[in-house]
Coordinates of C-alpha atoms in Angstrom, one line a residue:
M28 CA 0.2 0.3 0.2
I29 CA 1.4 3.5 -1.0
L30 CA 0.2 6.4 1.8
L31 CA -0.3 9.2 0.0
N32 CA -1.6 11.1 3.0
P33 CA 0.6 13.4 5.4
G34 CA 1.8 10.9 7.6
P35 CA 2.4 7.9 8.8
V36 CA 4.7 8.0 5.6
T37 CA 5.2 4.8 3.1
L38 CA 8.7 3.7 5.1
S39 CA 11.5 2.5 3.1
E40 CA 12.9 -1.0 3.7
R41 CA 16.2 -0.2 5.2
V42 CA 14.1 1.8 7.9
R43 CA 11.3 -0.9 8.5
R44 CA 14.2 -3.5 9.1
S45 CA 16.0 -1.0 11.0
L46 CA 12.8 -1.6 13.6
L47 CA 13.9 -5.5 14.2
N48 CA 17.3 -4.2 16.0
P49 CA 18.1 -5.5 19.5
D50 CA 15.1 -4.5 22.7
L51 CA 17.5 -2.2 24.7
C52 CA 16.9 -0.7 28.0
H53 CA 16.7 3.0 27.7
R54 CA 18.4 3.4 31.2
E55 CA 21.7 2.3 29.2
P56 CA 24.5 3.9 27.5
E57 CA 23.6 1.8 24.4
F58 CA 20.5 4.2 24.3
F59 CA 22.1 7.5 25.2
D60 CA 24.3 6.9 22.1
L61 CA 21.1 6.4 19.9
Q62 CA 19.2 9.7 21.4
D63 CA 22.7 11.6 21.2
E64 CA 22.9 10.7 17.3
I65 CA 19.4 11.4 16.4
R66 CA 19.1 14.9 18.0
S67 CA 23.3 15.7 16.4
G68 CA 21.2 14.2 13.0
L69 CA 18.6 16.6 13.4
L70 CA 20.6 20.2 14.1
A71 CA 22.6 18.5 10.6
V72 CA 19.4 18.9 8.8
Y73 CA 19.3 22.7 8.7
D74 CA 23.1 22.6 9.8
L75 CA 22.5 23.9 12.9
D76 CA 25.2 25.4 15.4
P77 CA 24.7 23.1 18.7
A78 CA 25.9 26.1 20.9
Q79 CA 22.7 27.9 19.6
W80 CA 20.2 25.3 19.5
S81 CA 19.4 22.1 21.1
A82 CA 17.0 19.3 19.3
V83 CA 14.3 17.7 21.9
L84 CA 13.2 14.6 22.1
M85 CA 10.2 13.4 23.2
T86 CA 7.3 10.1 22.3
G87 CA 4.8 11.6 20.8
S88 CA 3.2 12.9 17.6
G89 CA 4.0 16.1 15.9
T90 CA 1.2 17.3 18.0
A91 CA 2.9 16.5 21.4
A92 CA 6.5 18.5 20.3
V93 CA 3.9 21.7 19.5
D94 CA 2.2 21.1 22.6
S95 CA 5.4 20.7 24.4
M96 CA 6.6 23.9 22.5
M97 CA 3.1 26.2 23.2
A98 CA 3.5 24.8 26.9
S99 CA 6.9 25.8 27.3
L100 CA 8.0 28.9 25.9
P101 CA 5.9 31.6 25.9
H102 CA 6.8 33.3 29.6
R103 CA 4.1 33.7 32.6
Q104 CA 4.0 37.5 31.1
A105 CA 3.6 36.7 27.8
R106 CA 0.9 37.3 25.0
V107 CA 0.6 35.3 22.2
L108 CA -0.6 36.2 18.7
V109 CA -1.7 32.6 16.5
L110 CA -1.6 33.1 13.4
D111 CA -5.0 30.8 12.3
N112 CA -5.4 30.0 8.8
G113 CA -6.2 26.3 8.8
V114 CA -7.0 23.1 11.3
Y115 CA -3.6 23.5 12.9
G116 CA -3.7 26.9 13.3
E117 CA -6.9 26.8 15.2
R118 CA -4.9 24.0 17.2
M119 CA -2.5 26.0 18.9
T120 CA -4.7 28.7 19.8
Q121 CA -6.9 25.6 21.6
M122 CA -3.1 25.1 23.2
C123 CA -3.2 28.6 24.3
A124 CA -6.5 28.0 26.3
Q125 CA -5.6 24.8 27.7
Y126 CA -2.7 26.1 30.0
G127 CA -4.0 30.0 30.1
I128 CA -1.9 31.7 28.1
A129 CA -2.7 35.3 27.4
H130 CA -3.4 35.4 23.3
E131 CA -5.6 36.4 20.4
A132 CA -6.2 34.6 17.2
L133 CA -5.7 36.4 13.6
R134 CA -8.5 34.2 12.2
G135 CA -8.2 34.1 8.1
Q136 CA -10.5 32.3 5.8
W137 CA -8.6 29.2 5.0
L138 CA -8.1 29.7 1.2
R139 CA -6.4 32.5 1.0
A140 CA -3.0 33.6 2.1
P141 CA -2.2 35.1 5.9
D142 CA -3.0 38.7 5.9
V143 CA 0.7 40.0 6.6
E144 CA -0.3 43.6 6.5
Q145 CA -2.8 42.9 9.2
V146 CA -0.4 40.9 11.1
A147 CA 2.2 43.9 11.0
A148 CA 0.0 45.9 12.5
R149 CA -1.1 43.8 15.2
L150 CA 2.5 43.2 16.0
G151 CA 2.9 46.9 16.0
S152 CA 0.7 47.2 18.7
G153 CA 3.3 46.0 20.7
R154 CA 1.0 43.7 22.9
F155 CA 2.6 41.0 21.5
T156 CA 5.7 38.7 22.7
H157 CA 5.4 35.9 20.5
L158 CA 3.5 35.0 17.8
A159 CA 2.6 31.5 16.6
A160 CA 2.5 29.9 13.1
V161 CA 2.2 26.6 11.4
H162 CA 4.6 26.9 8.2
H163 CA 2.8 24.4 6.0
E164 CA -0.8 24.6 6.8
T165 CA -1.9 21.2 5.6
T166 CA -5.8 21.6 5.5
T167 CA -5.2 23.2 1.9
G168 CA -1.6 22.7 1.5
R169 CA -0.5 26.3 1.8
L170 CA 3.4 27.0 2.3
T171 CA 3.5 30.2 5.2
D172 CA 6.2 33.5 3.9
L173 CA 8.0 32.3 7.4
D174 CA 10.9 35.3 5.5
S175 CA 8.1 37.5 6.2
L176 CA 6.6 36.7 9.7
A177 CA 9.9 36.3 11.1
G178 CA 11.1 39.8 9.4
L179 CA 8.0 41.6 11.3
C180 CA 8.8 39.5 14.5
G181 CA 12.3 41.1 14.6
L182 CA 11.3 44.3 14.2
H183 CA 8.6 44.5 16.8
G184 CA 10.8 42.1 19.5
V185 CA 8.9 39.2 19.2
Q186 CA 9.8 36.0 18.5
L187 CA 8.9 33.0 16.2
L188 CA 6.9 30.1 17.8
V189 CA 6.5 27.3 14.4
D190 CA 4.8 24.3 13.9
G191 CA 7.1 23.2 11.1
V192 CA 5.3 19.1 12.0
S193 CA 5.3 18.5 8.1
S194 CA 7.3 20.9 6.5
F195 CA 10.6 20.3 8.6
G196 CA 13.3 18.5 6.5
A197 CA 11.7 19.4 3.2
E198 CA 11.2 22.9 3.2
G199 CA 13.4 26.3 3.8
I200 CA 13.2 27.7 7.1
D201 CA 15.7 30.8 7.6
F202 CA 17.4 29.8 11.9
T203 CA 19.5 32.3 11.1
A204 CA 16.4 34.9 12.0
P205 CA 17.0 36.5 15.3
A206 CA 13.2 35.8 16.1
L207 CA 12.3 32.2 15.8
A208 CA 12.9 31.0 18.6
A209 CA 11.3 27.3 17.7
V210 CA 10.6 24.7 15.4
A211 CA 8.1 21.9 16.9
A212 CA 8.3 18.7 13.9
T213 CA 7.8 14.7 14.3
A214 CA 9.8 11.7 12.7
N215 CA 7.0 10.5 10.1
K216 CA 7.1 13.2 7.7
C217 CA 9.0 14.3 5.5
L218 CA 12.1 12.6 7.8
H219 CA 10.6 9.2 6.8
G220 CA 11.3 7.8 10.6
V221 CA 8.2 6.1 12.2
P222 CA 5.4 7.4 14.2
G223 CA 5.8 7.4 18.0
I224 CA 9.1 10.3 18.1
S225 CA 8.7 14.3 17.8
F226 CA 11.2 16.8 18.9
V227 CA 11.4 20.7 19.1
I228 CA 14.5 22.4 17.6
A229 CA 15.0 25.8 20.3
R230 CA 17.3 28.2 21.0
R231 CA 19.0 27.5 24.1
A232 CA 18.5 31.4 24.9
A233 CA 14.8 31.0 25.1
L234 CA 15.1 26.7 26.7
D235 CA 16.5 29.2 29.7
R236 CA 13.5 31.4 29.6
A237 CA 10.9 28.4 29.8
E238 CA 8.3 27.7 31.7
S239 CA 6.7 24.6 33.3
R240 CA 3.6 23.9 32.4
T241 CA 3.0 20.2 31.3
F242 CA 4.9 17.4 33.5
Y243 CA 5.3 14.9 30.3
L244 CA 6.2 17.4 28.3
D245 CA 7.8 20.1 30.3
L246 CA 10.5 21.4 26.8
A247 CA 13.0 22.6 29.6
R248 CA 13.3 19.3 31.2
L249 CA 13.6 17.3 28.8
A250 CA 16.4 19.4 27.1
R251 CA 18.5 19.1 30.4
L252 CA 18.0 15.8 31.0
Q253 CA 18.7 14.7 27.8
E254 CA 22.1 17.0 27.7
Q255 CA 23.1 14.6 30.2
R256 CA 22.0 11.5 28.4
N257 CA 19.6 11.1 30.6
T258 CA 15.7 10.7 30.0
P259 CA 13.2 11.4 32.6
F260 CA 10.5 8.3 31.3
T261 CA 10.5 5.3 28.9
P262 CA 10.8 6.5 25.8
A263 CA 9.7 4.8 22.0
V264 CA 12.9 3.2 21.5
H265 CA 12.2 1.3 18.7
A266 CA 10.7 4.8 17.2
C267 CA 14.3 6.0 17.8
Y268 CA 16.0 3.3 15.9
G269 CA 13.6 4.3 12.8
L270 CA 14.8 8.0 13.4
R271 CA 18.9 7.4 13.6
E272 CA 18.4 5.2 10.5
A273 CA 15.6 7.2 8.5
L274 CA 17.6 10.4 9.0
R275 CA 21.1 8.6 7.8
E276 CA 19.6 7.4 4.7
Y277 CA 18.5 11.3 4.4
R278 CA 21.9 12.7 4.4
E279 CA 23.1 9.7 1.9
Q280 CA 20.3 11.1 -0.3
G281 CA 21.6 14.2 -0.3
G282 CA 19.8 16.1 2.6
R283 CA 17.1 19.1 2.3
S284 CA 18.1 20.3 -1.0
A285 CA 17.8 16.7 -2.4
R286 CA 14.6 16.0 -0.3
H287 CA 12.9 19.0 -1.3
Q288 CA 13.5 18.4 -5.2
R289 CA 12.1 14.9 -4.9
Y290 CA 9.2 16.1 -3.4
A291 CA 8.9 18.6 -5.8
A292 CA 9.2 16.6 -8.5
L293 CA 6.8 13.8 -7.6
A294 CA 4.2 17.2 -6.7
G295 CA 4.3 18.4 -10.3
Q296 CA 4.7 14.9 -12.0
V297 CA 0.7 15.0 -9.8
R298 CA -0.7 17.7 -10.7
S299 CA 0.2 17.2 -14.6
G300 CA -1.2 13.9 -14.5
L301 CA -4.7 15.1 -12.8
A302 CA -4.5 18.1 -14.4
Q303 CA -4.8 16.2 -17.6
L304 CA -7.5 14.5 -16.6
G305 CA -9.8 17.9 -15.4
I306 CA -8.9 17.7 -11.8
E307 CA -7.3 21.0 -11.0
G308 CA -5.4 21.7 -8.0
L309 CA -6.5 24.1 -4.7
L310 CA -3.9 26.9 -4.9
R311 CA -1.4 27.9 -7.4
P312 CA 1.8 25.7 -7.6
Q313 CA 4.1 28.4 -6.2
E314 CA 1.6 29.2 -3.2
S315 CA 1.9 25.5 -1.8
S316 CA 4.7 23.4 -0.3
V317 CA 6.0 20.4 -2.3
V318 CA 4.7 17.8 0.7
L319 CA 1.4 17.6 0.4
R320 CA -1.6 19.9 -2.2
A321 CA -4.8 19.9 -2.0
Y322 CA -7.1 18.9 -5.2
H323 CA -10.9 19.5 -6.1
L324 CA -12.9 16.9 -6.5
P325 CA -13.6 15.4 -10.3
R326 CA -16.8 16.1 -11.3
G327 CA -19.9 13.6 -10.4
V328 CA -17.5 11.8 -8.0
A329 CA -17.7 12.2 -4.5
Y330 CA -14.6 11.4 -2.2
P331 CA -15.7 8.2 -0.9
Q332 CA -15.9 7.2 -4.0
L333 CA -12.5 7.8 -5.0
H334 CA -10.8 7.0 -1.8
D335 CA -12.8 3.4 -2.4
A336 CA -11.5 2.9 -5.8
L337 CA -7.8 4.0 -5.0
K338 CA -7.3 2.1 -2.2
A339 CA -8.7 -0.9 -4.1
D340 CA -5.6 -0.5 -6.4
G341 CA -3.0 0.0 -3.3
F342 CA -3.3 4.0 -2.7
V343 CA -4.2 5.7 0.4
I344 CA -5.2 9.3 -0.3
Y345 CA -6.8 12.2 2.2
A346 CA -10.2 14.2 2.1
G347 CA -10.1 17.7 2.5
Q348 CA -10.7 18.8 6.5
G349 CA -14.4 20.1 7.7
D350 CA -16.2 21.4 5.5
L351 CA -13.6 21.4 3.0
S352 CA -14.4 17.6 3.2
R353 CA -17.0 17.7 0.2
T354 CA -14.8 19.7 -2.4
L355 CA -11.6 18.2 -1.7
F356 CA -9.1 15.8 -1.6
R357 CA -5.4 15.9 -0.8
I358 CA -1.9 13.7 -1.7
S359 CA 1.1 14.1 -0.6
T360 CA 4.8 13.0 -1.9
M361 CA 6.3 12.2 1.2
G362 CA 8.2 8.4 2.2
E363 CA 9.2 5.9 -0.3
I364 CA 7.2 6.7 -3.4
A365 CA 8.6 7.0 -7.0
P366 CA 7.6 8.3 -10.0
D367 CA 6.2 4.7 -11.4
D368 CA 4.1 4.9 -8.1
I369 CA 2.5 8.4 -9.6
A370 CA 2.0 7.0 -13.0
R371 CA 0.3 4.0 -11.6
L372 CA -1.9 6.6 -9.6
I373 CA -3.2 8.5 -12.2
A374 CA -3.9 6.0 -14.4
S375 CA -6.4 4.7 -11.3
C376 CA -7.5 8.5 -11.5
R377 CA -8.1 7.8 -14.8
R378 CA -10.4 4.9 -14.3
V379 CA -12.7 6.3 -11.1
C380 CA -12.9 9.7 -13.8
G381 CA -13.9 7.3 -17.0
A382 CA -11.4 9.1 -18.6

């Protein structure tokens, strides 16, 4: 089965075999060697200086990493502006509310790009200490202009917190931007690991000021103990094996630039193939990520019909979210996917559409 949903991804045989490594106690030095290699490998994805940045691992999905970041990094006097233009922006707003963090949501229409002028006006009020934004909003496949947001944050002395769950490892993130405080992400998307391990890449200066609002996902404690070759709880050891092997494979395949090019080629193949069937993309390529794109459902074909027919042919696609489920479907090109797989997908779509 080829997974075209936005994570978990279709694994390479190499990563899948790594899960058969020996059972390992998480209190032994062998595990801490594994943990150290993963943390170094994550920083290497964007060539980050370990003196300035820390990769903090946790057991949980990508949402766990976002939750940890949002609960920990805004200080007690913080006021967070959440850029809410999709399901995952809504989720960060809910996290602020859950932890009693002062915040406002700048809500935009899901089908439109965030209004940078509105962001500038809100930040210019001087009322906010942090801006939280989703880099790749998989609700629609839109890629947010992080450079503009980071520039505005720098201008107004605001720290930027980024949900990079479905962009880390493939899309560009400028970690040199002084305002960027942290990026939350996960193993089982662009890095092609398995579910169960997520992480926050945080500035050490931000960690030094972190709050402790949550027990299990206390980011500062996780960071401190991992620096000491320790861990507070039992991690998903075999998922760590998978992430280590995925990072090794990622590096050998050429790193972020190569992965971006690979996704871009596959996404372009999907777009052009569907266009020949009269199926149009929701957004222009320049507005979209290379990781996932949304498409209008074929005329006369409901999503369940399309999903079930493609699944019978060996492909899993994703519905639109919320009200968009009636009009859209989504295709991701993450994971162990080849051009031949996309060609077969287009052929399957052709049969469904009767083209």
